[in-house]
Amino acid sequence: MQSIIVDLAISPDEWIKLYRGVARDIHTRARDGRTVRFPARILSRFYLSNGVHGSFRINFDAEGKFANVERLG
């Protein structure tokens, strides 16, 4: 299974924009240096009152399709 690790700090205000559909994707840099883009909705279960913060592993199947996401640490 392929994966990328990203470190995120999304404020509540930024999350509201994502949640309301003003923006749909998160653009960031993975730890390995790749620029990545993925749908914000995959992180919705990690939203807390202070936003979405932490390190996450995003896993993909053999065809490169999203499989799951997990918080690290």
PDB file of C-alpha atoms in Angstrom:
ATOM      1  CA  MET A   1       0.000   0.000   0.000  1.00  0.00           C
ATOM      2  CA  GLN A   2       1.337   3.426  -0.934  1.00  0.00           C
ATOM      3  CA  SER A   3       1.127   6.295   1.524  1.00  0.00           C
ATOM      4  CA  ILE A   4       2.119   9.885   2.182  1.00  0.00           C
ATOM      5  CA  ILE A   5       2.598  11.656   5.485  1.00  0.00           C
ATOM      6  CA  VAL A   6       1.487  15.258   5.914  1.00  0.00           C
ATOM      7  CA  ASP A   7       1.739  17.650   8.844  1.00  0.00           C
ATOM      8  CA  LEU A   8      -1.290  19.931   9.064  1.00  0.00           C
ATOM      9  CA  ALA A   9      -2.443  22.948  11.037  1.00  0.00           C
ATOM     10  CA  ILE A  10      -5.890  23.985   9.800  1.00  0.00           C
ATOM     11  CA  SER A  11      -7.605  26.667  11.869  1.00  0.00           C
ATOM     12  CA  PRO A  12     -11.346  26.538  12.597  1.00  0.00           C
ATOM     13  CA  ASP A  13     -11.903  29.452  10.176  1.00  0.00           C
ATOM     14  CA  GLU A  14     -10.068  27.638   7.390  1.00  0.00           C
ATOM     15  CA  TRP A  15     -11.986  24.449   8.148  1.00  0.00           C
ATOM     16  CA  ILE A  16     -15.339  26.269   7.897  1.00  0.00           C
ATOM     17  CA  LYS A  17     -14.399  27.384   4.366  1.00  0.00           C
ATOM     18  CA  LEU A  18     -13.586  23.786   3.475  1.00  0.00           C
ATOM     19  CA  TYR A  19     -16.730  22.468   5.144  1.00  0.00           C
ATOM     20  CA  ARG A  20     -18.992  24.975   3.388  1.00  0.00           C
ATOM     21  CA  GLY A  21     -17.451  24.171   0.014  1.00  0.00           C
ATOM     22  CA  VAL A  22     -15.747  27.528  -0.552  1.00  0.00           C
ATOM     23  CA  ALA A  23     -12.651  25.381  -0.970  1.00  0.00           C
ATOM     24  CA  ARG A  24     -12.771  21.608  -1.351  1.00  0.00           C
ATOM     25  CA  ASP A  25      -9.179  20.460  -1.475  1.00  0.00           C
ATOM     26  CA  ILE A  26      -6.224  20.777   0.826  1.00  0.00           C
ATOM     27  CA  HIS A  27      -2.949  21.672  -0.862  1.00  0.00           C
ATOM     28  CA  THR A  28       0.166  20.918   1.166  1.00  0.00           C
ATOM     29  CA  ARG A  29       3.625  19.417   1.037  1.00  0.00           C
ATOM     30  CA  ALA A  30       4.202  15.837   2.177  1.00  0.00           C
ATOM     31  CA  ARG A  31       7.166  15.042   4.404  1.00  0.00           C
ATOM     32  CA  ASP A  32       8.983  13.538   1.423  1.00  0.00           C
ATOM     33  CA  GLY A  33       8.801  16.890  -0.389  1.00  0.00           C
ATOM     34  CA  ARG A  34       5.994  16.100  -2.833  1.00  0.00           C
ATOM     35  CA  THR A  35       3.259  18.685  -3.273  1.00  0.00           C
ATOM     36  CA  VAL A  36      -0.067  16.974  -2.698  1.00  0.00           C
ATOM     37  CA  ARG A  37      -3.750  17.808  -2.994  1.00  0.00           C
ATOM     38  CA  PHE A  38      -6.589  15.828  -1.478  1.00  0.00           C
ATOM     39  CA  PRO A  39     -10.251  16.335  -0.550  1.00  0.00           C
ATOM     40  CA  ALA A  40     -10.720  17.982   2.845  1.00  0.00           C
ATOM     41  CA  ARG A  41     -13.631  15.661   3.611  1.00  0.00           C
ATOM     42  CA  ILE A  42     -11.231  12.789   4.354  1.00  0.00           C
ATOM     43  CA  LEU A  43     -10.145  14.666   7.494  1.00  0.00           C
ATOM     44  CA  SER A  44     -13.607  15.526   8.838  1.00  0.00           C
ATOM     45  CA  ARG A  45     -13.498  12.922  11.614  1.00  0.00           C
ATOM     46  CA  PHE A  46     -10.337  14.598  12.975  1.00  0.00           C
ATOM     47  CA  TYR A  47     -11.894  18.061  13.342  1.00  0.00           C
ATOM     48  CA  LEU A  48     -11.819  19.455  16.894  1.00  0.00           C
ATOM     49  CA  SER A  49     -12.802  22.879  18.229  1.00  0.00           C
ATOM     50  CA  ASN A  50      -9.288  24.169  17.447  1.00  0.00           C
ATOM     51  CA  GLY A  51      -9.358  22.884  13.864  1.00  0.00           C
ATOM     52  CA  VAL A  52      -7.387  19.996  12.404  1.00  0.00           C
ATOM     53  CA  HIS A  53      -3.837  19.677  13.688  1.00  0.00           C
ATOM     54  CA  GLY A  54      -1.272  16.909  13.601  1.00  0.00           C
ATOM     55  CA  SER A  55       0.486  14.428  11.394  1.00  0.00           C
ATOM     56  CA  PHE A  56      -1.525  12.131   9.166  1.00  0.00           C
ATOM     57  CA  ARG A  57      -0.766   9.130   6.977  1.00  0.00           C
ATOM     58  CA  ILE A  58      -2.926   8.967   3.872  1.00  0.00           C
ATOM     59  CA  ASN A  59      -2.998   5.481   2.356  1.00  0.00           C
ATOM     60  CA  PHE A  60      -3.746   4.570  -1.249  1.00  0.00           C
ATOM     61  CA  ASP A  61      -4.574   1.253  -2.868  1.00  0.00           C
ATOM     62  CA  ALA A  62      -2.539  -0.359  -5.659  1.00  0.00           C
ATOM     63  CA  GLU A  63      -4.390   1.760  -8.234  1.00  0.00           C
ATOM     64  CA  GLY A  64      -3.537   5.018  -6.449  1.00  0.00           C
ATOM     65  CA  LYS A  65      -7.057   5.558  -5.107  1.00  0.00           C
ATOM     66  CA  PHE A  66      -7.650   6.819  -1.575  1.00  0.00           C
ATOM     67  CA  ALA A  67      -7.974   3.948   0.917  1.00  0.00           C
ATOM     68  CA  ASN A  68      -7.907   5.555   4.397  1.00  0.00           C
ATOM     69  CA  VAL A  69      -6.312   8.169   6.614  1.00  0.00           C
ATOM     70  CA  GLU A  70      -4.910   7.837  10.118  1.00  0.00           C
ATOM     71  CA  ARG A  71      -3.573  10.286  12.662  1.00  0.00           C
ATOM     72  CA  LEU A  72       0.004   9.550  13.708  1.00  0.00           C
ATOM     73  CA  GLY A  73       1.350   9.805  17.231  1.00  0.00           C
TER      74      GLY A  73
END
